[in-house]
mmCIF file of N, CA and C in Angstrom:
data_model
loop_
_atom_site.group_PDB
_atom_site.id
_atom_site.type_symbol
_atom_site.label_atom_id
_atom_site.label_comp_id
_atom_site.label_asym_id
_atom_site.label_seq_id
_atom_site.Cartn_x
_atom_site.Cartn_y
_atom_site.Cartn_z
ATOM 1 N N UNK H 686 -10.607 -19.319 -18.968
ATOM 2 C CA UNK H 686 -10.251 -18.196 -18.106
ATOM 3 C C UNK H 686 -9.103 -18.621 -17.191
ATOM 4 N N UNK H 687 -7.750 -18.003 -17.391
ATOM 5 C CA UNK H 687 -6.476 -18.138 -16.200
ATOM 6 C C UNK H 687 -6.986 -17.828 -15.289
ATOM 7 N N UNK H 688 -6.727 -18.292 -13.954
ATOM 8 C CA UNK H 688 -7.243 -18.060 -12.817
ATOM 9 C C UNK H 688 -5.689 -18.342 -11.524
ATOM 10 N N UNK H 689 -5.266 -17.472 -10.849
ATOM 11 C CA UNK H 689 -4.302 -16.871 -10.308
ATOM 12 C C UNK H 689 -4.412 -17.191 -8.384
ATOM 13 N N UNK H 690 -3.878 -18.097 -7.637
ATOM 14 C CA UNK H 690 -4.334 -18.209 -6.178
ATOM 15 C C UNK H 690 -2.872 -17.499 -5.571
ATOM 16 N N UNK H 691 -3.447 -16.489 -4.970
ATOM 17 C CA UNK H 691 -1.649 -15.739 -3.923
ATOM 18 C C UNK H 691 -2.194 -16.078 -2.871
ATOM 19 N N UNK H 692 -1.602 -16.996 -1.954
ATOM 20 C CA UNK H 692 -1.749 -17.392 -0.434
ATOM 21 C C UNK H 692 -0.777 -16.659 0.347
ATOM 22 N N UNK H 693 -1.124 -15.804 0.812
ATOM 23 C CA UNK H 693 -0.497 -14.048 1.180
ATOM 24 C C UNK H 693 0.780 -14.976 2.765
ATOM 25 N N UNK H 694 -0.032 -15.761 3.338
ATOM 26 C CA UNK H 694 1.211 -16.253 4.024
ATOM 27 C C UNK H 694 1.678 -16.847 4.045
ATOM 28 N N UNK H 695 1.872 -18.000 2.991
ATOM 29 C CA UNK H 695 2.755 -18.960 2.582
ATOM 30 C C UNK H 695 3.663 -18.693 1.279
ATOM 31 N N UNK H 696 3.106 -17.044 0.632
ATOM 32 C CA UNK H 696 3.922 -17.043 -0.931
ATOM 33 C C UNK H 696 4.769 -15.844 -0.404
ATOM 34 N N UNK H 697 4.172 -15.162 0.599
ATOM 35 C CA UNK H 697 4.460 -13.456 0.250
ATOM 36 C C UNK H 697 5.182 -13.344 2.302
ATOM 37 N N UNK H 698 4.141 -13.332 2.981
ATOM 38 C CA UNK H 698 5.225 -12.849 4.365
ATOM 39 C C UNK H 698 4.239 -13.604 5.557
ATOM 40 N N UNK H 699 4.719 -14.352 6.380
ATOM 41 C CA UNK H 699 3.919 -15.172 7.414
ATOM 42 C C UNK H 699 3.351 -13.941 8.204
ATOM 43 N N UNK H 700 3.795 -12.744 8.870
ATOM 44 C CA UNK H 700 3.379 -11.526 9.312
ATOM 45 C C UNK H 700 3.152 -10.122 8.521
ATOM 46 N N UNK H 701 2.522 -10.314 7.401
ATOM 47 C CA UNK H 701 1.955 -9.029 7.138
ATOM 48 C C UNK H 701 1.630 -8.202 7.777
ATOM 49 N N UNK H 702 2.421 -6.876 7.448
ATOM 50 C CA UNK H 702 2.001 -5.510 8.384
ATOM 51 C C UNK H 702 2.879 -4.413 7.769
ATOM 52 N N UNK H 703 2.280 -3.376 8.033
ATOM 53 C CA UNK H 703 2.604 -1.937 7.538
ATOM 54 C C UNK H 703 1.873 -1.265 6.030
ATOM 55 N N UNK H 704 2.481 -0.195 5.634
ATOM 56 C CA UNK H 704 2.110 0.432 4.634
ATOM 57 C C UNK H 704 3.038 0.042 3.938
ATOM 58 N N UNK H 705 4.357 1.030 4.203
ATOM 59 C CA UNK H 705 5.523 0.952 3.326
ATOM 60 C C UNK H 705 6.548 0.454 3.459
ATOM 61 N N UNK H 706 7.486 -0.043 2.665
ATOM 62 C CA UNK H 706 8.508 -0.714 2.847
ATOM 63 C C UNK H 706 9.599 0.059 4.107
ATOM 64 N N UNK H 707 9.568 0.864 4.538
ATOM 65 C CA UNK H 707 10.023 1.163 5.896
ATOM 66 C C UNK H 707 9.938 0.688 6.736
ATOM 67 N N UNK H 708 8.085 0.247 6.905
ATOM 68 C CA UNK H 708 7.631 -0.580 7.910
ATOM 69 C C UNK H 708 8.079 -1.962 8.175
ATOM 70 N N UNK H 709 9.017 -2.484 6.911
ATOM 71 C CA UNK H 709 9.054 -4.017 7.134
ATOM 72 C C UNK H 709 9.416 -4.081 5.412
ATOM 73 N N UNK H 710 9.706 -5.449 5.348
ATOM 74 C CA UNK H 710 9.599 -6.371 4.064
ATOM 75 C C UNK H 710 8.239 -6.654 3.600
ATOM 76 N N UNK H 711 7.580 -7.034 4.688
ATOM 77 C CA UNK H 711 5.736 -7.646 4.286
ATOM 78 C C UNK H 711 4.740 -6.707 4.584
ATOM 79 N N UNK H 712 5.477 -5.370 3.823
ATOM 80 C CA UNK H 712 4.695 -3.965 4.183
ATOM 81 C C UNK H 712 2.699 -4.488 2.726
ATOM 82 N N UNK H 713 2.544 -3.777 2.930
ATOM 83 C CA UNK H 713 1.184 -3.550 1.698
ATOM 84 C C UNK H 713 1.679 -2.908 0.691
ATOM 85 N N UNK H 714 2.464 -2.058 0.207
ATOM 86 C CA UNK H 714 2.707 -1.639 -0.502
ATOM 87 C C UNK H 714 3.800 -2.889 -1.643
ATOM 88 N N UNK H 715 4.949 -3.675 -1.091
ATOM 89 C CA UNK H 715 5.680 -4.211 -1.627
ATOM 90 C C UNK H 715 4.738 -5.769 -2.072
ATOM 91 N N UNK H 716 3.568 -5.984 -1.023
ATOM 92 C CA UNK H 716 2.565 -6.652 -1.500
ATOM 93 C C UNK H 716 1.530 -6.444 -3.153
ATOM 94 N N UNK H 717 1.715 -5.582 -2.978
ATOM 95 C CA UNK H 717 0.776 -4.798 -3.926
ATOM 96 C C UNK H 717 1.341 -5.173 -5.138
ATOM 97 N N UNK H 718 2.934 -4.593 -5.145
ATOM 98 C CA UNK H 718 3.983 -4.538 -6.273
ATOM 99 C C UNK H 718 4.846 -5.860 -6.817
ATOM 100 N N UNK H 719 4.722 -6.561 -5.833
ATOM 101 C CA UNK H 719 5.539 -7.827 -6.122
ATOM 102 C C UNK H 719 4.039 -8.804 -6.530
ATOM 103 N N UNK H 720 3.204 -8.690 -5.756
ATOM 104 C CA UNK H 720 2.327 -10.088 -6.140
ATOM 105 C C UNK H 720 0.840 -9.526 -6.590
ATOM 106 N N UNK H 721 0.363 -8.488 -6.019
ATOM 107 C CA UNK H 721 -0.962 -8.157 -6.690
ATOM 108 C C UNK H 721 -0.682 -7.427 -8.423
ATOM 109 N N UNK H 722 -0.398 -7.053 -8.560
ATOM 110 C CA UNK H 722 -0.342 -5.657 -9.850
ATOM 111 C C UNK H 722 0.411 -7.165 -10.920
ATOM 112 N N UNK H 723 1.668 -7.523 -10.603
ATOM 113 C CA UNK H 723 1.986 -8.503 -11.804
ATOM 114 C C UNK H 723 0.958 -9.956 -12.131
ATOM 115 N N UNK H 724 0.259 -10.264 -11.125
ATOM 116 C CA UNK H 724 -0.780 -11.144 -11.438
ATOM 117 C C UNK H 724 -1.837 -11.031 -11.714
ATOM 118 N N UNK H 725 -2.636 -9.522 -11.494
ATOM 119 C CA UNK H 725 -3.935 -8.472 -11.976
ATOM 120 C C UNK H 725 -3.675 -9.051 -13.260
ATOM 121 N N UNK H 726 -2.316 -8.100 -13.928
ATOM 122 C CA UNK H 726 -1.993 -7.852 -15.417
ATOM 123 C C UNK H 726 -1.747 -9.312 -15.964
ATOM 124 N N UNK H 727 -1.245 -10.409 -15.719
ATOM 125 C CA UNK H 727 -1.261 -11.512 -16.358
ATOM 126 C C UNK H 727 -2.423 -12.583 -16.327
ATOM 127 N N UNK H 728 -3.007 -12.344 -15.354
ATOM 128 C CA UNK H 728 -4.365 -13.439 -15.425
ATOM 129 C C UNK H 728 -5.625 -12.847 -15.307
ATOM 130 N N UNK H 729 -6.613 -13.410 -15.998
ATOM 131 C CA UNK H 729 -8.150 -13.084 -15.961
ATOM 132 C C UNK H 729 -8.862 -12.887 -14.251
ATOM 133 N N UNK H 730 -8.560 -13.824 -13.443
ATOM 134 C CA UNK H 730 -9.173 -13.463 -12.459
ATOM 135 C C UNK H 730 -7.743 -14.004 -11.418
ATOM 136 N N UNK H 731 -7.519 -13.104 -10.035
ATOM 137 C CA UNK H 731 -6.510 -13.607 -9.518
ATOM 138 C C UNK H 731 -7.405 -14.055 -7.629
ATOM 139 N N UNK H 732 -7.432 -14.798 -6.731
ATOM 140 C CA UNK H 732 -7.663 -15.385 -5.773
ATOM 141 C C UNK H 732 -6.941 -14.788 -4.716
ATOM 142 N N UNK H 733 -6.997 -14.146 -3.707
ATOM 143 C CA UNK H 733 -6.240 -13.902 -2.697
ATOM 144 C C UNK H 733 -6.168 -14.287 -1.305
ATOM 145 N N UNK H 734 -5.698 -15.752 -0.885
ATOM 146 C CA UNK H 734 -6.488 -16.410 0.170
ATOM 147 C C UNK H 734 -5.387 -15.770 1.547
ATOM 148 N N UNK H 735 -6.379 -15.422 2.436
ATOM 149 C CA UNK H 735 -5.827 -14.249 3.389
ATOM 150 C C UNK H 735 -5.202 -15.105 4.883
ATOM 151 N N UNK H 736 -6.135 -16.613 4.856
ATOM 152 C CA UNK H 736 -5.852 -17.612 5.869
ATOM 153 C C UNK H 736 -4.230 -17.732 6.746
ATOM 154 N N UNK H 737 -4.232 -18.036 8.196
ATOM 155 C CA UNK H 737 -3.172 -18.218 8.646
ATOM 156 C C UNK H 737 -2.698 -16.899 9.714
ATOM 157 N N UNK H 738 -3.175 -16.109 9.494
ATOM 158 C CA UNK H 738 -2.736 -14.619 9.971
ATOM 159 C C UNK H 738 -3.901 -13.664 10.226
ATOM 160 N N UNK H 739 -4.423 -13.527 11.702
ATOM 161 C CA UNK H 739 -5.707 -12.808 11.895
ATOM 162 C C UNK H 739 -5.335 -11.284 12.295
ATOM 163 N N UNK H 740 -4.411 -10.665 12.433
ATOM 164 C CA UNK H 740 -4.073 -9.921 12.385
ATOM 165 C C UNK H 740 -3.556 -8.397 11.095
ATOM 166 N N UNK H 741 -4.078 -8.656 10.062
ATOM 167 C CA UNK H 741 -3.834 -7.877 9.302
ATOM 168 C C UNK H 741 -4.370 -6.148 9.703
ATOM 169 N N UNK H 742 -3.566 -5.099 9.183
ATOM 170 C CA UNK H 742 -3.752 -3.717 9.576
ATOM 171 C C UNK H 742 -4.638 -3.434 8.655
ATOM 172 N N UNK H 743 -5.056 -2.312 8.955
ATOM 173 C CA UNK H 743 -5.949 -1.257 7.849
ATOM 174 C C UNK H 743 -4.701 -0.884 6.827
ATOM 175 N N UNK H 744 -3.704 -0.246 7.276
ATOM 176 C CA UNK H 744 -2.651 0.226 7.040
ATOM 177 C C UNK H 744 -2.264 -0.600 5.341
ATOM 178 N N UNK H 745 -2.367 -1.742 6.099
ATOM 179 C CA UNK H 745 -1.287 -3.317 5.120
ATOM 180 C C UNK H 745 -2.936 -3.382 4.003
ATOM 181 N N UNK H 746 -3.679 -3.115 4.040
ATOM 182 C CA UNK H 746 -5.051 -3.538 3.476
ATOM 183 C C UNK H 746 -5.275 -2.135 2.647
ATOM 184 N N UNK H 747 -5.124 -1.157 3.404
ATOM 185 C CA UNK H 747 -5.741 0.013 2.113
ATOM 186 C C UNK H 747 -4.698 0.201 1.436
ATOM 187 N N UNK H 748 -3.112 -0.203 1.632
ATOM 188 C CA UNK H 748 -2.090 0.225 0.586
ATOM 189 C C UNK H 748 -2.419 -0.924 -0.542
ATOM 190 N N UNK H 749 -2.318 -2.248 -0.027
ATOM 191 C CA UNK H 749 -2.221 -3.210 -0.952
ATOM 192 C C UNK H 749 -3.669 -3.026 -1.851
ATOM 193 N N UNK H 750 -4.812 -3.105 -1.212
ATOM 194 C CA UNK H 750 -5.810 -3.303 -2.044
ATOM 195 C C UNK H 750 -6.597 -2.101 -2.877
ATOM 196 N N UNK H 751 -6.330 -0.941 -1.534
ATOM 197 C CA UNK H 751 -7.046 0.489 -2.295
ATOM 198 C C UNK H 751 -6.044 0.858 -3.014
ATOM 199 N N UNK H 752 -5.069 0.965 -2.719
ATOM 200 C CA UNK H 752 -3.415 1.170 -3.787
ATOM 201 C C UNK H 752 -3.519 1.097 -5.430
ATOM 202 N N UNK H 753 -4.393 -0.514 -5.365
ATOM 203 C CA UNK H 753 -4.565 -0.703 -6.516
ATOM 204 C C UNK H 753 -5.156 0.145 -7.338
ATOM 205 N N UNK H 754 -6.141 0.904 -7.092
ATOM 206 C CA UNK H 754 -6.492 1.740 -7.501
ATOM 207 C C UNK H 754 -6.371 3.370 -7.754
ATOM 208 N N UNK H 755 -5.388 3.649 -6.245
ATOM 209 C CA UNK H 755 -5.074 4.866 -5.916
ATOM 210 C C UNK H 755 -3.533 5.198 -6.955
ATOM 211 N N UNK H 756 -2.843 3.868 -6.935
ATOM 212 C CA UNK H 756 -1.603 4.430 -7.466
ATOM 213 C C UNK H 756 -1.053 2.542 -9.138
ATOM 214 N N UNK H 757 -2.145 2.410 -9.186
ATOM 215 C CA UNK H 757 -2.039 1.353 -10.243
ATOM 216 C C UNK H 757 -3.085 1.428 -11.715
ATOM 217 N N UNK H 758 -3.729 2.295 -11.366
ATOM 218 C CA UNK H 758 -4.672 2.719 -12.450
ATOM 219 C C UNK H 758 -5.687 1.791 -12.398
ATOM 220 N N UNK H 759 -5.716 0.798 -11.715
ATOM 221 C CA UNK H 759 -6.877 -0.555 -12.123
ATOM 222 C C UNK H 759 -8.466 0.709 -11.659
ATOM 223 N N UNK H 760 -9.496 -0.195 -12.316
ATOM 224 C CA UNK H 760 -10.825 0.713 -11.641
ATOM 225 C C UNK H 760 -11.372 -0.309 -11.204
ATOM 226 N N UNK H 761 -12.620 0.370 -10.293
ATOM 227 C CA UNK H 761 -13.430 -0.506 -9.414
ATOM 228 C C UNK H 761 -14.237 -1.880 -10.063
ATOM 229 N N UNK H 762 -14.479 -1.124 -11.171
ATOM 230 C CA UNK H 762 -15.018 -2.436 -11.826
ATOM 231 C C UNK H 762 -14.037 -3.203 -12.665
ATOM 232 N N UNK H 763 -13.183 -3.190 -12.948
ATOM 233 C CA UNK H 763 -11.945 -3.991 -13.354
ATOM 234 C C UNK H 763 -11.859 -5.025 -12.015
ATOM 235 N N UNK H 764 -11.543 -4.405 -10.497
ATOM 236 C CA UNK H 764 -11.128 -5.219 -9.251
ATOM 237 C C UNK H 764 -12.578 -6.147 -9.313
ATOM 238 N N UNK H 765 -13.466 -5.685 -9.735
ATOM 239 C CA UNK H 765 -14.852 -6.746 -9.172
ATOM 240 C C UNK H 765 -14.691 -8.237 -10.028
ATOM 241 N N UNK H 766 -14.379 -7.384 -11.523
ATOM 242 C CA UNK H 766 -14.241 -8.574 -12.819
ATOM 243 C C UNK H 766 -13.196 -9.407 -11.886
ATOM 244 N N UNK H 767 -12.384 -8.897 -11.302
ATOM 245 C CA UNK H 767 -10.864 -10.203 -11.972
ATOM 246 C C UNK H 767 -10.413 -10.140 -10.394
ATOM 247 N N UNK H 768 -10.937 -9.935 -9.429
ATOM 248 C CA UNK H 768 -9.767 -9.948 -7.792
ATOM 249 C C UNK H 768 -11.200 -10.488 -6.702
ATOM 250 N N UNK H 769 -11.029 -11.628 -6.213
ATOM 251 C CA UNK H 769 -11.396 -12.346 -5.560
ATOM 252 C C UNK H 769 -10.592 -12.535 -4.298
ATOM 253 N N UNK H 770 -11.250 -12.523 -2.674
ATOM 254 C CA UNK H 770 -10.143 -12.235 -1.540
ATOM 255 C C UNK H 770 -11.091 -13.447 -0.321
ATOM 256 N N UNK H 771 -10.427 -13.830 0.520
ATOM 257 C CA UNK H 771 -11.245 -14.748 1.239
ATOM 258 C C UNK H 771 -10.222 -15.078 2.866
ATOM 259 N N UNK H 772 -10.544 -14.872 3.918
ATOM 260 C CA UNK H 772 -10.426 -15.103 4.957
ATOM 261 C C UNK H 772 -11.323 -16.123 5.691
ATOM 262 N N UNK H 773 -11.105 -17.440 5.806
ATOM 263 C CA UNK H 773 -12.448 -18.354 6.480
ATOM 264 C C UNK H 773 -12.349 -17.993 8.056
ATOM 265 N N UNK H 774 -11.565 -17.494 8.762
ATOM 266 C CA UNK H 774 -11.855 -16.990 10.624
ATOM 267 C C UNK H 774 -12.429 -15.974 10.416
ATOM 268 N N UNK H 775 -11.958 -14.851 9.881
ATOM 269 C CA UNK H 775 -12.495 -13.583 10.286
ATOM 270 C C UNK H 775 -13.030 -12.697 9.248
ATOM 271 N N UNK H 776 -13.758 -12.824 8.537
ATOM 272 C CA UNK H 776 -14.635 -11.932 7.989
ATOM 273 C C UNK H 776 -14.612 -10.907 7.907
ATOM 274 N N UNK H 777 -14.466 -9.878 8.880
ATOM 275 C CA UNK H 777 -14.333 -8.735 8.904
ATOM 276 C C UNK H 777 -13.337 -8.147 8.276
ATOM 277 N N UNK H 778 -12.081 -9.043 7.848
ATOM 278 C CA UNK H 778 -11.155 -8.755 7.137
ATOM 279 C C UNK H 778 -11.243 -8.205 5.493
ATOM 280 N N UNK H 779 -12.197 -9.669 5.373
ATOM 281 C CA UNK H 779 -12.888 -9.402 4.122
ATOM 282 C C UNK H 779 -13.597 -8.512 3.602
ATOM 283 N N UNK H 780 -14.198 -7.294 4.423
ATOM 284 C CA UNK H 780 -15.146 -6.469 4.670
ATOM 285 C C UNK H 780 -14.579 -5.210 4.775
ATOM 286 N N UNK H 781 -13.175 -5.199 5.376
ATOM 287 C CA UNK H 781 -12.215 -4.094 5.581
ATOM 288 C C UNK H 781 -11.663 -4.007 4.104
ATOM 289 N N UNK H 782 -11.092 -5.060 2.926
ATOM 290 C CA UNK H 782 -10.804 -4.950 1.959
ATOM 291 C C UNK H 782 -11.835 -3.838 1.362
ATOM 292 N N UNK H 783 -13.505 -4.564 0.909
ATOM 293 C CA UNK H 783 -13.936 -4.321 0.215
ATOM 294 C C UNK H 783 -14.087 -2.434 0.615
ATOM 295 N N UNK H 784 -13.936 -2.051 2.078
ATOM 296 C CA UNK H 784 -13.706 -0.642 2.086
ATOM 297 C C UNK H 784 -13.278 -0.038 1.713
ATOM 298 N N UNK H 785 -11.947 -0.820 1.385
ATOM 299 C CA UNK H 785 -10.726 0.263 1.306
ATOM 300 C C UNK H 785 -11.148 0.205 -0.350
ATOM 301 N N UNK H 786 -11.107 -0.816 -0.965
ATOM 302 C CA UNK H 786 -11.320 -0.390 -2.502
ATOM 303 C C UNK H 786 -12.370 0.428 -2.674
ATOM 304 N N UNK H 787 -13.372 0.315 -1.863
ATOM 305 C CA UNK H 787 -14.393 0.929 -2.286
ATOM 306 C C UNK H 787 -14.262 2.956 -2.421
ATOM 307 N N UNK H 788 -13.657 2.881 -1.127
ATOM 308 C CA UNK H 788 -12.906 4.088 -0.441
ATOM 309 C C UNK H 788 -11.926 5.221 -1.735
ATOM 310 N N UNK H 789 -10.990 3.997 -2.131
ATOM 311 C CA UNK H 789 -10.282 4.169 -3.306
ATOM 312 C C UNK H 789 -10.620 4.851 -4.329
ATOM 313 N N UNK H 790 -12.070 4.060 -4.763
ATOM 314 C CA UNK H 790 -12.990 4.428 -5.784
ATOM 315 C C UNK H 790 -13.626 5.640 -5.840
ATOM 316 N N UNK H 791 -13.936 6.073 -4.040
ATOM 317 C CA UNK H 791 -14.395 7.512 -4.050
ATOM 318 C C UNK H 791 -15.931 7.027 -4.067
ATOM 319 N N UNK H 792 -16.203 5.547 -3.433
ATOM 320 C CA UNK H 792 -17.548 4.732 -3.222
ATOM 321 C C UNK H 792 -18.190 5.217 -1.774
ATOM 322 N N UNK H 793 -17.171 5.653 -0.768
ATOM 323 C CA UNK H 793 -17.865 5.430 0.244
ATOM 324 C C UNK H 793 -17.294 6.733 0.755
#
């Protein structure tokens, strides 16, 4: 099984924030498109380590992660098989993801 690690602030933007690329370069949306969706589609399971940055938005979190679903076709149980996410400070981060996909899904 390929297995895929995106370290969101050392590969992608030290300050993640926004929705859309209006908002910035390290919007959720250009997250989504540059590093989530091409590594979904090439590897079996992909890692998303969130560390370094306690500040992430709802905003930057439901584009990038519910996105996936809202405007990438992936389904909920596709994201469970193969997308793994991890914050070791704050938890709640981790918890805000699983909303927004869930949200996405039309789960909650």
């Amino acid at each position: 099984m390929s297995t895929y690690t995106i370290d969101v602030v050392k590969q992608f933007s030290k300050k993640p924030y926004g929705r859309y690329p209006e908002d910035g370069e390290g919007c959720g949306e250009n997250f989504r498109k540059m590093w989530l969706v091409p590594k979904l589609r090439e590897f079996d399971h992909v890692h998303v380590v969130l560390d370094g940055y306690n500040r992430y938005g709802r905003s930057f979190l439901d584009e990038a992660f519910g996105g996936l679903i809202r405007e990438e076709d992936f389904t909920f149980e596709e994201l469970q098989r193969k997308l793994t996410y991890s914050h070791s400070l704050v938890k709640s981060i981790e918890a805000l993801i699983k909303d927004r996909i869930e949200a996405a899904a039309g789960l909650s």
